[in-house]
Coordinates of C-alpha atoms in Angstrom, one line a residue:
Chain A
M15 CA 54.6 124.3 113.9
A16 CA 55.1 125.3 110.3
E17 CA 52.8 127.8 108.8
F18 CA 51.9 126.0 105.6
G19 CA 49.8 128.1 103.4
A20 CA 48.1 127.7 100.0
A21 CA 51.3 126.2 98.6
S22 CA 51.3 123.3 101.1
E23 CA 49.7 120.8 98.9
N24 CA 53.1 119.9 97.5
E25 CA 52.2 120.9 94.0
P26 CA 55.0 122.8 92.2
I27 CA 54.4 126.5 92.2
W28 CA 56.2 129.3 90.3
W29 CA 58.4 131.2 92.8
Y30 CA 60.0 134.5 91.7
E31 CA 63.1 136.3 92.9
T32 CA 63.0 140.0 92.1
G33 CA 65.9 141.9 90.6
T34 CA 64.3 145.2 89.9
D35 CA 60.5 145.7 89.7
D36 CA 60.8 144.7 86.0
I37 CA 63.2 141.7 86.3
T38 CA 62.5 138.3 87.9
L39 CA 64.1 134.9 88.1
G40 CA 61.4 132.3 88.2
L41 CA 61.8 128.8 89.6
R42 CA 59.0 126.2 89.6
M43 CA 59.3 124.2 92.7
R44 CA 57.6 122.4 95.6
L45 CA 57.4 123.8 99.0
L46 CA 58.8 121.3 101.5
H47 CA 58.9 123.3 104.7
R48 CA 57.9 126.8 105.9
E49 CA 58.5 128.1 109.4
R50 CA 58.7 131.5 111.1
T51 CA 61.9 131.5 113.1
P52 CA 62.5 134.1 115.8
Y53 CA 64.4 136.1 113.2
Q54 CA 62.9 135.4 109.7
L55 CA 60.6 133.4 107.5
L56 CA 62.4 130.2 106.5
E57 CA 61.3 128.2 103.5
I58 CA 62.8 125.1 101.9
Y59 CA 61.7 124.2 98.3
E60 CA 62.6 121.3 96.0
H61 CA 63.5 122.3 92.4
P62 CA 63.9 119.7 89.6
F63 CA 67.2 121.2 88.5
F64 CA 68.7 122.9 91.5
G65 CA 67.5 120.5 94.2
R66 CA 66.7 121.9 97.6
V67 CA 66.5 125.7 97.8
L68 CA 66.7 127.8 101.0
V69 CA 64.7 131.0 101.0
L70 CA 64.8 133.5 103.9
D71 CA 62.3 136.3 104.1
G72 CA 61.5 135.7 100.4
N73 CA 65.1 135.9 99.2
L74 CA 66.9 132.9 97.7
Q75 CA 69.9 132.1 99.8
T76 CA 71.4 129.0 98.3
T77 CA 70.6 125.8 96.4
Q78 CA 72.0 122.4 96.5
G79 CA 72.8 122.6 92.8
D80 CA 75.1 125.6 92.8
E81 CA 76.0 126.4 96.4
F82 CA 79.5 125.2 95.8
I83 CA 80.3 128.3 93.8
Y84 CA 79.6 130.8 96.5
H85 CA 81.0 128.8 99.3
E86 CA 84.2 127.9 97.6
M87 CA 84.9 131.4 96.4
L88 CA 84.0 133.0 99.7
T89 CA 86.3 130.6 101.6
H90 CA 89.3 129.7 99.5
V91 CA 90.2 133.0 97.8
P92 CA 90.9 134.8 101.2
L93 CA 92.2 131.7 103.0
L94 CA 94.6 130.5 100.3
G95 CA 95.4 134.0 99.0
A96 CA 96.2 135.7 102.3
L97 CA 97.6 133.1 104.7
P98 CA 101.1 131.8 104.1
A99 CA 101.7 128.2 103.2
S100 CA 103.8 127.8 106.3
M101 CA 100.9 128.4 108.6
N102 CA 99.6 125.3 110.3
D103 CA 97.4 126.7 113.1
A104 CA 95.0 129.1 111.5
S105 CA 91.9 130.3 113.3
V106 CA 88.9 131.3 111.3
L107 CA 85.7 133.2 112.3
I108 CA 82.6 132.6 110.2
I109 CA 79.8 135.1 110.7
G110 CA 76.4 133.8 109.7
G111 CA 76.8 130.9 107.4
G112 CA 73.8 129.0 108.8
D113 CA 73.6 126.6 105.9
G114 CA 77.0 125.2 106.8
G115 CA 78.5 125.4 103.4
T116 CA 81.2 127.8 104.3
L117 CA 82.1 125.7 107.4
R118 CA 82.4 122.7 105.1
E119 CA 84.9 124.5 102.9
V120 CA 86.9 125.9 105.8
L121 CA 87.2 122.5 107.4
R122 CA 88.8 121.1 104.2
H123 CA 92.0 122.8 105.3
D124 CA 93.7 120.7 107.9
W125 CA 96.0 123.6 108.7
V126 CA 92.9 125.4 110.1
R127 CA 93.0 124.5 113.7
R128 CA 90.1 126.5 115.2
V129 CA 86.8 127.7 113.7
V130 CA 84.3 129.8 115.5
M131 CA 81.0 130.2 113.8
V132 CA 78.5 132.8 115.1
E133 CA 75.0 132.4 113.6
I134 CA 72.1 134.3 115.1
D135 CA 69.4 131.8 114.0
Q136 CA 69.7 128.3 115.3
V137 CA 66.6 127.2 113.3
V138 CA 68.5 127.9 110.0
I139 CA 71.3 125.6 111.1
E140 CA 68.9 122.8 112.1
R141 CA 66.7 123.0 109.1
C142 CA 69.6 123.2 106.7
R143 CA 71.2 120.1 108.3
E144 CA 67.9 118.4 107.9
F145 CA 66.9 119.5 104.4
L146 CA 70.0 120.6 102.5
G147 CA 72.7 118.3 104.0
F148 CA 75.7 120.0 102.5
N149 CA 76.9 121.5 105.8
G150 CA 80.3 121.0 107.4
N151 CA 80.7 118.8 110.4
Y152 CA 79.6 120.7 113.5
D153 CA 81.0 117.9 115.7
D154 CA 84.5 118.4 114.4
P155 CA 86.6 119.2 117.5
R156 CA 88.0 122.3 115.8
V157 CA 84.6 123.9 115.7
T158 CA 82.9 126.2 118.2
L159 CA 79.4 127.1 117.3
I160 CA 77.9 130.2 119.0
I161 CA 74.3 131.0 118.5
G162 CA 74.2 134.8 119.0
D163 CA 74.6 138.2 117.6
A164 CA 77.8 138.4 115.5
A165 CA 78.1 142.2 115.8
Q166 CA 78.1 142.0 119.6
Y167 CA 80.5 139.1 119.5
V168 CA 83.0 141.0 117.3
A169 CA 82.6 144.1 119.6
E170 CA 83.5 142.0 122.6
E171 CA 86.4 140.1 120.9
A172 CA 87.8 143.3 119.6
A173 CA 88.9 144.2 123.1
R174 CA 90.8 140.9 123.4
Q175 CA 94.0 139.6 121.8
Q176 CA 93.4 139.7 118.0
P177 CA 92.5 136.1 117.9
F178 CA 91.6 135.4 114.2
D179 CA 93.6 134.8 111.0
A180 CA 90.5 135.2 108.9
I181 CA 87.0 136.5 109.2
L182 CA 84.4 135.3 106.6
V183 CA 81.1 137.2 106.7
D184 CA 78.6 134.8 105.1
S185 CA 75.4 136.8 105.6
T186 CA 72.4 138.0 103.8
D187 CA 72.7 141.2 101.8
P188 CA 73.9 144.3 103.7
V189 CA 70.4 145.8 103.8
G190 CA 67.7 145.1 106.3
P191 CA 68.7 142.6 109.0
G192 CA 72.2 142.1 107.6
E193 CA 73.0 145.8 107.7
V194 CA 74.4 145.7 111.2
L195 CA 77.2 143.6 109.6
F196 CA 78.2 146.4 107.4
T197 CA 78.4 149.5 109.7
P198 CA 81.7 151.3 110.1
E199 CA 81.7 150.2 113.7
F200 CA 81.4 146.5 112.7
I201 CA 84.2 146.8 110.2
R202 CA 86.5 148.5 112.8
N203 CA 85.7 145.7 115.3
A204 CA 86.3 143.0 112.7
W205 CA 89.7 144.7 111.9
A206 CA 90.6 144.7 115.6
C207 CA 89.7 140.9 115.8
L208 CA 92.3 140.1 113.2
K209 CA 95.9 139.1 113.8
P210 CA 98.4 141.4 112.0
G211 CA 98.4 139.2 108.9
G212 CA 94.7 138.5 108.9
V213 CA 92.1 138.7 106.2
F214 CA 88.5 139.8 106.1
A215 CA 86.1 138.7 103.3
R216 CA 82.5 139.0 102.4
H217 CA 80.2 139.3 99.4
L218 CA 79.1 142.7 98.1
C219 CA 76.0 141.8 96.2
M220 CA 75.5 142.1 92.4
P221 CA 77.0 145.1 90.7
L222 CA 74.5 145.0 87.9
F223 CA 71.7 146.0 90.2
D224 CA 73.3 146.9 93.5
G225 CA 75.8 149.6 92.4
P226 CA 75.5 151.7 95.5
I227 CA 76.2 148.7 97.8
V228 CA 79.4 148.0 95.9
R229 CA 80.5 151.7 95.9
D230 CA 79.7 152.3 99.5
G231 CA 80.9 148.9 100.6
V232 CA 84.3 149.3 99.1
A233 CA 84.7 152.9 100.3
R234 CA 83.8 151.9 103.9
L235 CA 86.3 149.1 103.9
R236 CA 89.0 151.3 102.4
Q237 CA 88.6 153.6 105.4
V238 CA 89.8 150.8 107.7
F239 CA 91.9 148.3 105.7
P240 CA 95.0 149.3 103.8
R241 CA 94.2 146.9 101.0
V242 CA 90.7 146.1 99.6
E243 CA 90.5 143.7 96.6
V244 CA 87.3 143.0 94.8
Y245 CA 86.8 139.7 93.0
Q246 CA 83.9 138.0 91.3
A247 CA 82.2 134.8 90.6
T248 CA 79.1 133.9 88.5
I249 CA 76.2 132.4 90.4
F250 CA 73.1 132.1 88.1
T251 CA 70.5 131.8 90.9
Y252 CA 71.5 135.2 92.3
V253 CA 69.7 137.7 90.2
G254 CA 72.4 139.7 88.4
A255 CA 74.5 136.6 88.1
Q256 CA 78.0 138.1 88.5
M257 CA 78.6 138.6 92.2
A258 CA 81.2 140.9 93.8
F259 CA 83.2 139.6 96.7
V260 CA 85.8 141.6 98.7
A261 CA 88.9 140.5 100.5
C262 CA 90.7 143.0 102.8
T263 CA 94.1 142.4 104.5
K264 CA 95.3 144.1 107.6
D265 CA 99.0 144.3 106.5
G266 CA 98.2 145.4 103.0
R267 CA 99.3 142.2 101.2
S268 CA 97.4 141.1 98.1
V269 CA 95.4 137.9 98.1
R270 CA 95.5 137.4 94.3
E271 CA 98.0 134.6 94.3
P272 CA 97.1 131.3 96.0
Q273 CA 99.7 130.2 98.5
R274 CA 98.5 126.6 98.5
L275 CA 96.9 124.5 95.8
L276 CA 93.3 123.3 96.0
T277 CA 90.8 122.2 93.4
G278 CA 87.1 122.5 94.0
R279 CA 84.2 122.1 91.7
Y280 CA 84.3 125.8 90.7
Y281 CA 87.5 127.0 92.4
N282 CA 90.9 126.2 91.2
P283 CA 94.2 128.2 91.2
D284 CA 93.5 129.7 87.7
V285 CA 90.0 130.7 88.8
H286 CA 91.5 132.2 91.9
R287 CA 93.8 134.5 90.0
A288 CA 91.2 135.2 87.3
A289 CA 88.6 136.2 89.8
F290 CA 90.4 139.6 90.2
A291 CA 90.1 140.5 86.6
L292 CA 87.0 142.7 86.7
P293 CA 84.7 144.1 83.9
T294 CA 86.0 147.6 83.1
W295 CA 82.8 149.2 84.1
W296 CA 82.9 147.7 87.6
V297 CA 86.2 149.5 88.2
T298 CA 85.5 152.9 86.5
E299 CA 81.8 153.2 87.5
L300 CA 81.7 151.6 90.9
I301 CA 84.9 150.6 92.6
D302 CA 87.1 153.6 91.7
A303 CA 84.2 156.0 91.3
P304 CA 84.8 159.3 93.2
A305 CA 83.9 159.0 96.9
A306 CA 81.4 161.9 96.5
E307 CA 79.4 159.6 94.1
A308 CA 79.6 156.8 96.7
G309 CA 77.4 158.9 99.0
L310 CA 80.1 159.3 101.7
Chain B
M14 CA 52.7 145.1 58.1
A15 CA 53.5 144.1 61.6
E16 CA 51.3 141.5 63.3
F17 CA 50.5 143.3 66.5
G18 CA 48.6 141.1 68.8
A19 CA 47.2 141.4 72.3
A20 CA 50.4 143.1 73.5
S21 CA 50.0 145.9 71.0
E22 CA 48.5 148.4 73.3
N23 CA 51.9 149.4 74.5
E24 CA 51.3 148.4 78.0
P25 CA 54.2 146.6 79.7
I26 CA 53.8 142.8 79.7
W27 CA 55.8 140.1 81.5
W28 CA 57.9 138.3 78.9
Y29 CA 59.7 135.1 79.9
E30 CA 62.8 133.4 78.6
T31 CA 62.9 129.7 79.4
G32 CA 66.0 128.0 80.8
T33 CA 64.5 124.6 81.6
D34 CA 60.8 124.0 81.9
D35 CA 61.2 125.0 85.6
I36 CA 63.4 128.1 85.2
T37 CA 62.6 131.4 83.6
L38 CA 64.0 134.9 83.3
G39 CA 61.1 137.4 83.4
L40 CA 61.3 140.9 81.9
R41 CA 58.5 143.3 82.1
M42 CA 58.6 145.4 78.9
R43 CA 56.7 147.1 76.2
L44 CA 56.4 145.7 72.7
L45 CA 57.5 148.3 70.2
H46 CA 57.5 146.2 67.0
R47 CA 56.6 142.7 65.9
E48 CA 57.2 141.4 62.4
R49 CA 57.4 138.1 60.6
T50 CA 60.5 138.2 58.4
P51 CA 61.1 135.6 55.7
Y52 CA 63.1 133.7 58.3
Q53 CA 61.8 134.3 61.8
L54 CA 59.5 136.2 64.1
L55 CA 61.2 139.5 65.1
E56 CA 60.2 141.4 68.1
I57 CA 61.6 144.6 69.6
Y58 CA 60.7 145.5 73.2
E59 CA 61.5 148.4 75.5
H60 CA 62.7 147.5 79.0
P61 CA 63.1 150.1 81.8
F62 CA 66.6 148.7 82.8
F63 CA 68.0 147.0 79.7
G64 CA 66.6 149.4 77.1
R65 CA 65.6 148.0 73.7
V66 CA 65.6 144.2 73.5
L67 CA 65.7 142.1 70.3
V68 CA 63.8 138.8 70.4
L69 CA 63.9 136.3 67.5
D70 CA 61.5 133.4 67.5
G71 CA 60.8 134.0 71.1
N72 CA 64.5 133.9 72.2
L73 CA 66.2 137.0 73.6
Q74 CA 69.1 137.9 71.4
T75 CA 70.5 141.1 72.8
T76 CA 69.7 144.2 74.8
Q77 CA 71.0 147.7 74.6
G78 CA 72.0 147.6 78.2
D79 CA 74.4 144.6 78.1
E80 CA 75.1 143.9 74.5
F81 CA 78.6 145.2 74.9
I82 CA 79.7 142.2 76.9
Y83 CA 78.9 139.6 74.3
H84 CA 80.1 141.7 71.3
E85 CA 83.3 142.7 73.0
M86 CA 84.2 139.2 74.1
L87 CA 83.2 137.5 70.8
T88 CA 85.4 140.0 68.8
H89 CA 88.4 141.1 70.8
V90 CA 89.5 137.8 72.4
P91 CA 90.1 136.1 69.0
L92 CA 91.2 139.1 67.1
L93 CA 93.6 140.4 69.7
G94 CA 94.7 137.0 71.0
A95 CA 95.4 135.3 67.6
L96 CA 96.6 138.0 65.2
P97 CA 100.1 139.4 65.6
A98 CA 100.6 143.1 66.5
S99 CA 102.5 143.6 63.3
M100 CA 99.5 142.8 61.1
N101 CA 98.0 145.9 59.5
D102 CA 95.7 144.4 56.8
A103 CA 93.5 141.9 58.6
S104 CA 90.4 140.6 56.9
V105 CA 87.5 139.4 59.0
L106 CA 84.4 137.4 58.1
I107 CA 81.3 137.9 60.4
I108 CA 78.6 135.3 60.0
G109 CA 75.3 136.4 61.2
G110 CA 75.6 139.4 63.5
G111 CA 72.5 141.2 62.2
D112 CA 72.3 143.5 65.2
G113 CA 75.5 145.0 64.0
G114 CA 77.3 145.0 67.4
T115 CA 80.0 142.6 66.3
L116 CA 80.6 144.8 63.2
R117 CA 81.0 147.8 65.5
E118 CA 83.6 146.1 67.6
V119 CA 85.6 144.7 64.6
L120 CA 85.7 148.2 63.0
R121 CA 87.3 149.6 66.2
H122 CA 90.5 148.1 64.9
D123 CA 92.1 150.3 62.2
W124 CA 94.4 147.4 61.3
V125 CA 91.3 145.5 60.1
R126 CA 91.2 146.4 56.4
R127 CA 88.4 144.3 55.1
V128 CA 85.2 143.0 56.7
V129 CA 82.7 140.7 55.0
M130 CA 79.4 140.2 56.9
V131 CA 77.0 137.5 55.7
E132 CA 73.6 137.8 57.3
I133 CA 70.7 135.8 56.0
D134 CA 67.9 138.1 57.2
Q135 CA 68.0 141.7 55.9
V136 CA 65.0 142.6 58.0
V137 CA 67.1 142.0 61.2
I138 CA 69.7 144.5 60.0
E139 CA 67.2 147.1 59.1
R140 CA 65.1 146.9 62.3
C141 CA 68.2 146.8 64.5
R142 CA 69.5 149.9 62.9
E143 CA 66.2 151.6 63.4
F144 CA 65.4 150.4 66.9
L145 CA 68.7 149.4 68.6
G146 CA 71.1 151.8 67.0
F147 CA 74.3 150.3 68.4
N148 CA 75.4 148.8 65.1
G149 CA 78.7 149.4 63.3
N150 CA 78.8 151.6 60.3
Y151 CA 77.7 149.7 57.2
D152 CA 78.9 152.5 55.0
D153 CA 82.5 152.1 56.2
P154 CA 84.5 151.5 52.9
R155 CA 86.1 148.4 54.6
V156 CA 82.7 146.7 54.9
T157 CA 81.0 144.3 52.4
L158 CA 77.5 143.3 53.4
I159 CA 76.2 140.1 51.9
I160 CA 72.5 139.1 52.4
G161 CA 72.6 135.4 52.0
D162 CA 73.3 131.9 53.4
A163 CA 76.5 131.9 55.3
A164 CA 76.9 128.1 55.0
Q165 CA 76.8 128.4 51.3
Y166 CA 79.1 131.4 51.2
V167 CA 81.7 129.5 53.3
A168 CA 81.4 126.5 51.0
E169 CA 82.1 128.6 48.0
E170 CA 84.9 130.6 49.5
A171 CA 86.5 127.4 50.8
A172 CA 87.5 126.6 47.2
R173 CA 89.3 129.9 46.9
Q174 CA 92.5 131.3 48.3
Q175 CA 92.0 131.2 52.1
P176 CA 91.0 134.8 52.3
F177 CA 90.3 135.5 56.0
D178 CA 92.4 136.1 59.1
A179 CA 89.4 135.6 61.4
I180 CA 85.9 134.2 61.2
L181 CA 83.4 135.2 63.9
V182 CA 80.2 133.3 64.0
D183 CA 77.6 135.5 65.6
S184 CA 74.5 133.4 65.3
T185 CA 71.6 132.1 67.3
D186 CA 72.2 128.9 69.2
P187 CA 73.4 125.9 67.3
V188 CA 70.1 124.2 67.4
G189 CA 67.2 124.8 64.9
P190 CA 68.0 127.3 62.2
G191 CA 71.5 128.0 63.5
E192 CA 72.4 124.3 63.4
V193 CA 73.7 124.5 59.8
L194 CA 76.4 126.8 61.2
F195 CA 77.7 123.9 63.4
T196 CA 77.8 120.9 61.1
P197 CA 81.2 119.2 60.5
E198 CA 80.9 120.3 56.9
F199 CA 80.5 124.0 57.9
I200 CA 83.5 123.7 60.3
R201 CA 85.7 122.2 57.6
N202 CA 84.7 124.9 55.2
A203 CA 85.4 127.6 57.7
W204 CA 88.8 126.1 58.4
A205 CA 89.5 126.1 54.6
C206 CA 88.5 129.8 54.4
L207 CA 91.2 130.8 57.0
K208 CA 94.7 131.9 56.2
P209 CA 97.4 129.7 57.9
G210 CA 97.5 131.9 61.0
G211 CA 93.7 132.5 61.1
V212 CA 91.3 132.1 64.0
F213 CA 87.6 130.9 64.2
A214 CA 85.4 131.9 67.1
R215 CA 81.8 131.5 68.2
H216 CA 79.7 131.1 71.3
L217 CA 78.8 127.7 72.7
C218 CA 75.7 128.5 74.7
M219 CA 75.4 128.2 78.5
P220 CA 77.2 125.2 80.1
L221 CA 74.8 125.3 83.1
F222 CA 71.9 124.2 80.9
D223 CA 73.4 123.2 77.5
G224 CA 76.1 120.7 78.5
P225 CA 75.7 118.5 75.4
I226 CA 76.1 121.5 73.1
V227 CA 79.4 122.4 74.8
R228 CA 80.7 118.8 74.8
D229 CA 79.7 118.1 71.2
G230 CA 80.8 121.5 70.1
V231 CA 84.3 121.3 71.5
A232 CA 84.7 117.7 70.2
R233 CA 83.6 118.6 66.7
L234 CA 86.0 121.6 66.6
R235 CA 88.8 119.5 67.9
Q236 CA 88.4 117.1 64.9
V237 CA 89.3 120.0 62.6
F238 CA 91.4 122.6 64.5
P239 CA 94.7 121.8 66.2
R240 CA 93.9 124.1 69.1
V241 CA 90.5 124.8 70.6
E242 CA 90.3 127.1 73.6
V243 CA 87.1 127.7 75.6
Y244 CA 86.6 131.0 77.3
Q245 CA 83.8 132.6 79.2
A246 CA 81.9 135.8 80.0
T247 CA 78.9 136.5 82.2
I248 CA 75.8 137.9 80.5
F249 CA 72.9 138.1 82.9
T250 CA 70.2 138.3 80.2
Y251 CA 71.1 134.9 78.8
V252 CA 69.6 132.3 81.0
G253 CA 72.4 130.4 82.6
A254 CA 74.5 133.6 82.8
Q255 CA 78.0 132.3 82.3
M256 CA 78.4 131.8 78.5
A257 CA 81.0 129.6 76.9
F258 CA 82.9 130.9 73.8
V259 CA 85.4 129.1 71.8
A260 CA 88.4 130.3 69.8
C261 CA 90.2 127.9 67.4
T262 CA 93.5 128.5 65.5
K263 CA 94.6 126.9 62.4
D264 CA 98.3 126.9 63.3
G265 CA 97.7 125.8 66.9
R266 CA 98.8 129.0 68.6
S267 CA 97.0 130.0 71.8
V268 CA 94.9 133.1 71.9
R269 CA 95.2 133.6 75.6
E270 CA 97.6 136.5 75.6
P271 CA 96.4 139.8 74.0
Q272 CA 98.8 141.0 71.3
R273 CA 97.5 144.5 71.4
L274 CA 96.0 146.6 74.1
L275 CA 92.3 147.7 74.1
T276 CA 89.9 148.6 76.8
G277 CA 86.2 148.2 76.4
R278 CA 83.4 148.5 78.9
Y279 CA 83.7 144.8 79.8
Y280 CA 86.8 143.7 77.9
N281 CA 90.3 144.7 79.0
P282 CA 93.6 142.8 78.9
D283 CA 93.1 141.3 82.3
V284 CA 89.6 140.1 81.4
H285 CA 91.0 138.6 78.2
R286 CA 93.5 136.5 80.1
A287 CA 91.1 135.7 82.9
A288 CA 88.4 134.5 80.5
F289 CA 90.3 131.3 80.0
A290 CA 90.2 130.3 83.6
L291 CA 87.2 128.0 83.7
P292 CA 85.1 126.5 86.5
T293 CA 86.6 123.1 87.3
W294 CA 83.4 121.3 86.4
W295 CA 83.3 122.8 82.9
V296 CA 86.6 121.2 82.2
T297 CA 86.1 117.8 83.9
E298 CA 82.4 117.3 83.1
L299 CA 82.1 118.9 79.7
I300 CA 85.2 120.0 77.8
D301 CA 87.5 117.2 78.6
A302 CA 84.8 114.6 79.2
P303 CA 85.5 111.4 77.3
A304 CA 84.4 111.6 73.7
A305 CA 82.0 108.7 74.2
E306 CA 80.1 110.8 76.6
A307 CA 80.0 113.6 74.1
G308 CA 77.8 111.4 71.9
L309 CA 80.3 111.3 69.1

């Protein structure tokens, strides 16, 4: 089954994530599992500090040790910032998220009554349950898991009755296989899948190294959503460290102020508000850079 | 003069900063200069993305590309947060800071009338002026540069008339040679060197990997200062990425609200306020951990 190679003897090896050609993050860890899924090369490693590590097509996706930062910030900022405290029947669409961490955070809210998760690669879900174990409960009666193409799902749902209060895109970077989740068509369909007060959120990579993705990403979203707010969190195992997220509302409301209180291991109401204070250069050189410079 | 070794042919080499034994940040760069000073091994490299890089005793100190983050946050949060807008004759003591970046940021404030900088290693100052070039102006008439032992200087000044409004410790980590700048004696002397409304600030390393330094550091400062506030900034080239800083006031006032407006390339008034919103685990597991766990 698995294609174990030279690293299969369970000796720790140095594994490197590349930032630019001249920058790497190195982790010495043991390969536990390697498998070519129908969509990608999946690897699970064991690291002395960060615990189990998921790598897809050679890119670090998440680690047991710090996954909480990304998953809490992707989930709670949009859900608690955009949806009113009076809401008790929210419906949430998770796109991707095969490691299950976003699902876990969404399910913490008992006022979320329906969660649809669309992940293209069933093997990711299965191996993450087996090796990482931080996933949410797929057996929760609120959850519908769809193994399929999220771009197609959103295109079909767009013709229906605006079913979701929130869409969280928990995908790989918007280059390569994840690019389909960042086309203008996908964004328009996601917009159409939201109720009038709905919110759309995703990450926008690392501004330090991925400036064009941030510039183009914000510019594309602004063509569809009346309000596009960038926020940030620091995740050491992503090369660049300070990650940009974006939350977009259909009715133009701001998500900066949490409407309900929650404390996670990284997230808390102060962190929520503070996440929108951005380094000056992000704003002047990327987010509010002239559209011509954004390549549009 | 310089001890050029195998890396002297000016070919790029992979250089690694260690987080734990199993974590490294790798930078491929050219060695420009290597010299053993009376105090440490000084190296200057050239990196394609970060520009010139200062390495002391094998530890990355600063890079041209992102030095602004550390220097702006070490300087402006305490100066603008603690000192009233009416003050027009502030005096500032910089301890260490041989690359000159902190001096540059302090001198941006025309209401700072006197700056004393005490750096033990004159060679660092000279080589940084020559190779990095982002230093403040040592010829500014407000500046007094003292080449000497800062711990001794503070001990002597402590017996005098509380001469400083702010003390900024811009040193290497508080382990090894920098440890003398973190003893209870040094902290008490620094306290004694401050005017009644004065502020003391420094960095406290990276909580992700240096938990005991944060715990012990905060606990020690709390034994002397009535108010100790931890804040953070993200600096990718420091392994761990999210750096803890600490600002302590002698009269117990908070530094969270900027008293004057300034916009840097990272720092701005929103970033100032937001810097005090800390990941939950920093507070519960380090900063407010019981003193017994802090090893005191």
